[in-house]
Amino acid sequence: MSESTNIVWHESEVTKQDRRELKKHKSVVLWFTGLSGSGKSTVSVALEKELHGLGVHTYRLDGDNVRHGLNKNLGFSPEDRKENIRRIGEVANLMVDAGLVTLTAFISPYREDRDHARELLGEKEFIEIYVECSVEACEERDPKGLYKKARAGEIKGFTGIDAPYEEPIHPEVTIETDKQTLEESVQLIVNYLKQKGYIG
Ligand SMILES: Nc1ncnc2c1ncn2[C@@H]1O[C@H](COP(=O)(O)OS(=O)(=O)O)[C@@H](OP(=O)(O)O)[C@H]1O
Ligand SMILES: Nc1ncnc2c1ncn2[C@@H]1O[C@H](COP(=O)(O)OP(=O)(O)O)[C@@H](O)[C@H]1O
């Protein structure tokens, strides 16, 4: 792939701050990370519904969905996962600029890749949410039958089985979906956003 040259940033007259004032809430990325089956999609869907009900403008980016389009040329090698997360970080950055509370639900197994997204967005606009759940519980749930396939050797390099997952060290929020109910997880995140002044 070649790199763009001779390009110059063009400022808009409407700023991120203007868009936030129109929407009456801050914009931020809620970056869910965790094993397959930990509950990233389930919790982010329920949270988005709750936030929408509170008058918050949201958008949700989900691993399976984005891999159908924008990232359909990427697989699950460490390099492809890195590129997947790099693109999501960039897209999320645009959405935060647009004034949206953006929910991303990707395994994002590598600490370094998540930290790059954090650097791009900046500390105030990046909230890492660790969806903690033991691999045993995820495998027990196996909502898409993928753990079964991985155990049978039909999927190689499956996160938590024969590919790594690096736990966050200092996530802003941790939810334990093998101990808490879905409602408890959603409430915990809503309370965090209110407490920190992201939403009214
Ligand atoms: N090898 C392997 N490892 C992990 N997951 C796999 C794999 N192959 C396919 N899948 C399916 O792809 C979904 C994960 O995509 P992500 O984009 O979130 O992955 S990553 O962040 O790039 O690691 C993941 O979705 P979730 O279960 O929602 O996490 C799986 O459905
Ligand atoms: N407390 C809980 N929080 C979230 N999901 C739960 C919980 N208990 C059971 N589940 C189930 O676990 C599965 C999680 O799957 P999913 O949300 O697709 O995970 P991921 O997006 O991380 O792969 C769903 O079938 C969901 O109904």
Coordinates of C-alpha atoms and ligand atoms in Angstrom, one line a residue:
M1 CA 0.0 0.0 0.0
S2 CA 1.3 3.5 -0.9
E3 CA 1.0 6.5 1.4
S4 CA -0.8 9.8 0.6
T5 CA 1.5 12.8 0.0
N6 CA 0.9 16.4 -0.7
I7 CA -2.2 16.5 1.5
V8 CA -3.2 19.5 3.6
W9 CA -5.7 19.5 6.5
H10 CA -8.8 21.7 5.8
E11 CA -10.6 23.2 8.9
S12 CA -14.4 23.4 9.1
E13 CA -16.2 26.4 10.4
V14 CA -18.4 24.2 12.6
T15 CA -16.3 22.6 15.4
K16 CA -16.6 19.6 17.6
Q17 CA -17.5 21.9 20.5
D18 CA -20.3 23.5 18.4
R19 CA -21.7 20.1 17.6
R20 CA -21.6 19.1 21.3
E21 CA -23.4 22.2 22.3
L22 CA -26.2 21.5 19.8
K23 CA -26.5 18.0 21.2
K24 CA -26.2 19.1 24.9
H25 CA -23.8 16.2 25.8
K26 CA -20.2 15.4 25.4
S27 CA -18.9 13.0 22.8
V28 CA -16.7 10.0 23.8
V29 CA -15.8 6.5 22.8
L30 CA -16.9 3.6 25.0
W31 CA -14.4 1.0 24.0
F32 CA -15.7 -2.5 25.0
T33 CA -13.0 -5.2 25.0
G34 CA -13.2 -8.8 26.0
L35 CA -13.3 -12.4 24.8
S36 CA -15.7 -13.7 22.2
G37 CA -19.0 -14.4 24.1
S38 CA -18.1 -12.2 27.0
G39 CA -21.0 -9.9 26.3
K40 CA -19.6 -6.9 24.4
S41 CA -22.5 -6.9 21.8
T42 CA -25.2 -7.7 24.4
V43 CA -24.1 -5.0 26.8
S44 CA -23.4 -2.4 24.2
V45 CA -26.8 -2.9 22.5
A46 CA -28.6 -2.6 25.8
L47 CA -26.5 0.4 26.8
E48 CA -27.1 2.2 23.5
K49 CA -30.9 1.7 24.0
E50 CA -30.7 3.2 27.5
L51 CA -28.6 6.2 26.4
H52 CA -30.9 6.8 23.4
G53 CA -33.8 6.9 25.8
L54 CA -31.9 9.5 27.8
G55 CA -31.6 11.7 24.7
V56 CA -28.0 10.9 23.9
H57 CA -27.0 10.7 20.3
T58 CA -25.1 7.4 19.9
Y59 CA -23.6 5.1 17.3
R60 CA -22.4 1.5 17.7
L61 CA -19.6 -0.2 15.8
D62 CA -19.5 -4.0 16.2
G63 CA -16.8 -6.4 15.2
D64 CA -19.0 -8.8 13.2
N65 CA -20.8 -6.0 11.5
V66 CA -17.8 -3.9 10.5
R67 CA -16.1 -7.0 9.2
H68 CA -19.0 -7.4 6.7
G69 CA -18.0 -4.0 5.1
L70 CA -15.2 -1.6 5.9
N71 CA -12.9 -4.4 7.2
K72 CA -14.1 -7.3 5.0
N73 CA -10.5 -7.7 3.7
L74 CA -9.1 -8.5 7.1
G75 CA -8.7 -11.8 8.9
F76 CA -7.6 -12.8 12.4
S77 CA -3.8 -12.8 12.1
P78 CA -2.1 -10.5 14.7
E79 CA -1.4 -8.0 11.8
D80 CA -5.0 -8.0 10.5
R81 CA -6.4 -7.6 14.0
K82 CA -4.0 -4.6 14.5
E83 CA -5.2 -3.0 11.2
N84 CA -8.8 -3.8 12.2
I85 CA -8.4 -1.9 15.5
R86 CA -6.4 0.9 13.9
R87 CA -9.3 1.6 11.4
I88 CA -11.9 1.4 14.2
G89 CA -9.9 3.9 16.2
E90 CA -9.9 6.3 13.2
V91 CA -13.6 5.8 12.5
A92 CA -14.4 6.2 16.2
N93 CA -12.3 9.4 16.2
L94 CA -14.4 10.8 13.4
M95 CA -17.6 9.9 15.2
V96 CA -16.5 11.6 18.4
D97 CA -15.6 14.7 16.2
A98 CA -19.2 14.5 14.9
G99 CA -20.4 14.7 18.5
L100 CA -21.6 11.2 19.1
V101 CA -21.3 8.9 22.0
T102 CA -19.7 6.0 20.1
L103 CA -19.8 2.4 21.4
T104 CA -17.2 0.0 19.9
A105 CA -17.5 -3.8 20.5
F106 CA -14.4 -5.5 19.3
I107 CA -12.3 -8.2 21.0
S108 CA -9.3 -5.9 20.6
P109 CA -7.0 -8.5 22.2
Y110 CA -3.8 -6.5 22.1
R111 CA -3.0 -3.9 24.7
E112 CA -0.8 -2.0 22.4
D113 CA -3.5 -1.6 19.8
R114 CA -6.1 -0.4 22.3
D115 CA -3.5 2.1 23.7
H116 CA -2.9 3.5 20.2
A117 CA -6.7 4.1 20.0
R118 CA -6.5 5.8 23.4
E119 CA -3.6 8.0 22.3
L120 CA -5.5 9.0 19.1
L121 CA -8.7 9.9 21.0
G122 CA -7.0 11.4 24.1
E123 CA -7.7 10.5 27.7
K124 CA -10.9 12.4 28.1
E125 CA -12.5 10.9 25.0
F126 CA -11.6 7.2 25.5
I127 CA -13.3 5.1 28.1
E128 CA -12.1 1.5 28.1
I129 CA -14.7 -0.9 29.4
Y130 CA -13.3 -4.4 30.2
V131 CA -16.0 -7.0 29.7
E132 CA -14.6 -9.5 32.1
C133 CA -15.8 -13.1 31.8
S134 CA -13.9 -16.3 32.3
V135 CA -13.0 -18.3 29.2
E136 CA -14.9 -21.2 30.8
A137 CA -18.1 -19.2 31.0
C138 CA -17.7 -17.8 27.5
E139 CA -17.2 -21.3 26.2
E140 CA -20.2 -22.5 28.1
R141 CA -22.3 -19.8 26.5
D142 CA -20.8 -20.3 23.0
P143 CA -23.6 -18.2 21.4
K144 CA -22.3 -18.8 17.9
G145 CA -20.8 -22.2 18.3
L146 CA -17.3 -20.9 17.6
Y147 CA -15.6 -22.3 20.7
K148 CA -16.8 -25.7 19.7
K149 CA -15.3 -25.2 16.2
A150 CA -12.0 -23.9 17.7
R151 CA -11.8 -26.9 20.0
A152 CA -12.4 -29.2 17.0
G153 CA -9.5 -27.5 15.2
E154 CA -11.9 -26.0 12.6
I155 CA -10.9 -22.4 13.5
K156 CA -7.2 -21.7 14.1
G157 CA -6.0 -18.8 16.2
F158 CA -9.2 -18.4 18.2
T159 CA -8.9 -15.8 21.0
G160 CA -8.7 -17.4 24.4
I161 CA -8.1 -20.9 22.9
D162 CA -5.0 -20.7 20.7
A163 CA -4.6 -16.9 20.3
P164 CA -3.9 -14.4 23.1
Y165 CA -6.1 -12.0 25.0
E166 CA -4.3 -9.3 26.9
E167 CA -6.4 -8.0 29.8
P168 CA -6.6 -4.2 30.3
I169 CA -4.4 -3.0 33.2
H170 CA -6.3 0.2 34.1
P171 CA -9.7 0.1 32.4
E172 CA -12.0 3.0 33.3
V173 CA -14.8 0.5 33.9
T174 CA -14.9 -3.2 34.5
I175 CA -18.1 -5.2 34.2
E176 CA -18.2 -8.9 35.2
T177 CA -20.8 -10.5 33.1
D178 CA -20.4 -13.9 34.7
K179 CA -21.3 -12.3 38.1
Q180 CA -23.5 -9.3 37.3
T181 CA -26.8 -9.1 35.4
L182 CA -27.1 -7.3 32.1
E183 CA -29.1 -4.5 33.9
E184 CA -26.4 -4.1 36.6
S185 CA -23.7 -3.7 33.9
V186 CA -25.7 -1.1 32.0
Q187 CA -26.4 0.8 35.1
L188 CA -22.8 0.8 36.2
I189 CA -21.7 2.4 32.9
V190 CA -24.6 4.9 32.9
N191 CA -23.6 6.0 36.4
Y192 CA -20.0 6.3 35.4
L193 CA -20.9 8.6 32.5
K194 CA -23.2 10.7 34.7
Q195 CA -20.6 10.9 37.5
K196 CA -17.9 12.1 35.1
G197 CA -20.2 14.6 33.5
Y198 CA -20.3 13.0 30.0
I199 CA -24.1 13.0 30.1
G200 CA -26.6 15.1 32.1
Ligands
LIG1 N1 -10.1 -16.6 15.2 C1 -11.0 -15.8 15.8 N2 -10.8 -15.3 17.0 C2 -11.8 -14.5 17.5 N3 -13.0 -14.2 17.0 C3 -13.2 -14.8 15.7 C4 -12.3 -15.6 15.1 N4 -12.8 -16.0 13.9 C5 -14.0 -15.4 13.8 N5 -14.3 -14.7 14.9 C6 -15.5 -13.9 15.0 O1 -15.1 -12.5 14.8 C7 -15.5 -11.7 15.9 C8 -14.3 -10.9 16.4 O2 -14.1 -9.8 15.5 P1 -13.3 -8.6 16.1 O3 -13.2 -7.7 14.9 O4 -13.9 -8.1 17.3 O5 -11.8 -9.2 16.5 S1 -10.5 -8.5 16.8 O6 -10.8 -7.3 17.6 O7 -9.9 -8.0 15.5 O8 -9.6 -9.4 17.5 C9 -16.0 -12.6 17.0 O9 -17.2 -12.0 17.4 P2 -17.5 -11.8 19.0 O10 -17.9 -13.2 19.4 O11 -18.7 -10.9 19.0 O12 -16.4 -11.3 19.8 C10 -16.3 -13.9 16.3 O13 -17.6 -14.0 16.0
LIG2 N1 -24.8 -10.8 32.5 C1 -24.7 -11.0 31.1 N2 -24.3 -9.9 30.4 C2 -24.1 -10.0 29.0 N3 -24.4 -11.2 28.4 C3 -24.8 -12.2 29.0 C4 -25.0 -12.2 30.5 N4 -25.4 -13.4 30.9 C5 -25.5 -14.2 29.8 N5 -25.2 -13.5 28.7 C6 -25.2 -14.1 27.3 O1 -23.9 -14.2 26.8 C7 -23.8 -14.0 25.4 C8 -22.8 -12.9 25.1 O2 -22.7 -12.9 23.7 P1 -22.3 -11.6 22.9 O3 -23.0 -10.4 23.5 O4 -22.4 -11.9 21.4 O5 -20.7 -11.5 23.3 P2 -19.5 -10.8 22.5 O6 -20.1 -9.7 21.7 O7 -18.5 -10.4 23.5 O8 -19.0 -11.9 21.6 C9 -25.2 -13.7 25.0 O9 -25.8 -14.9 24.5 C10 -25.9 -13.2 26.2 O10 -27.3 -13.4 26.3

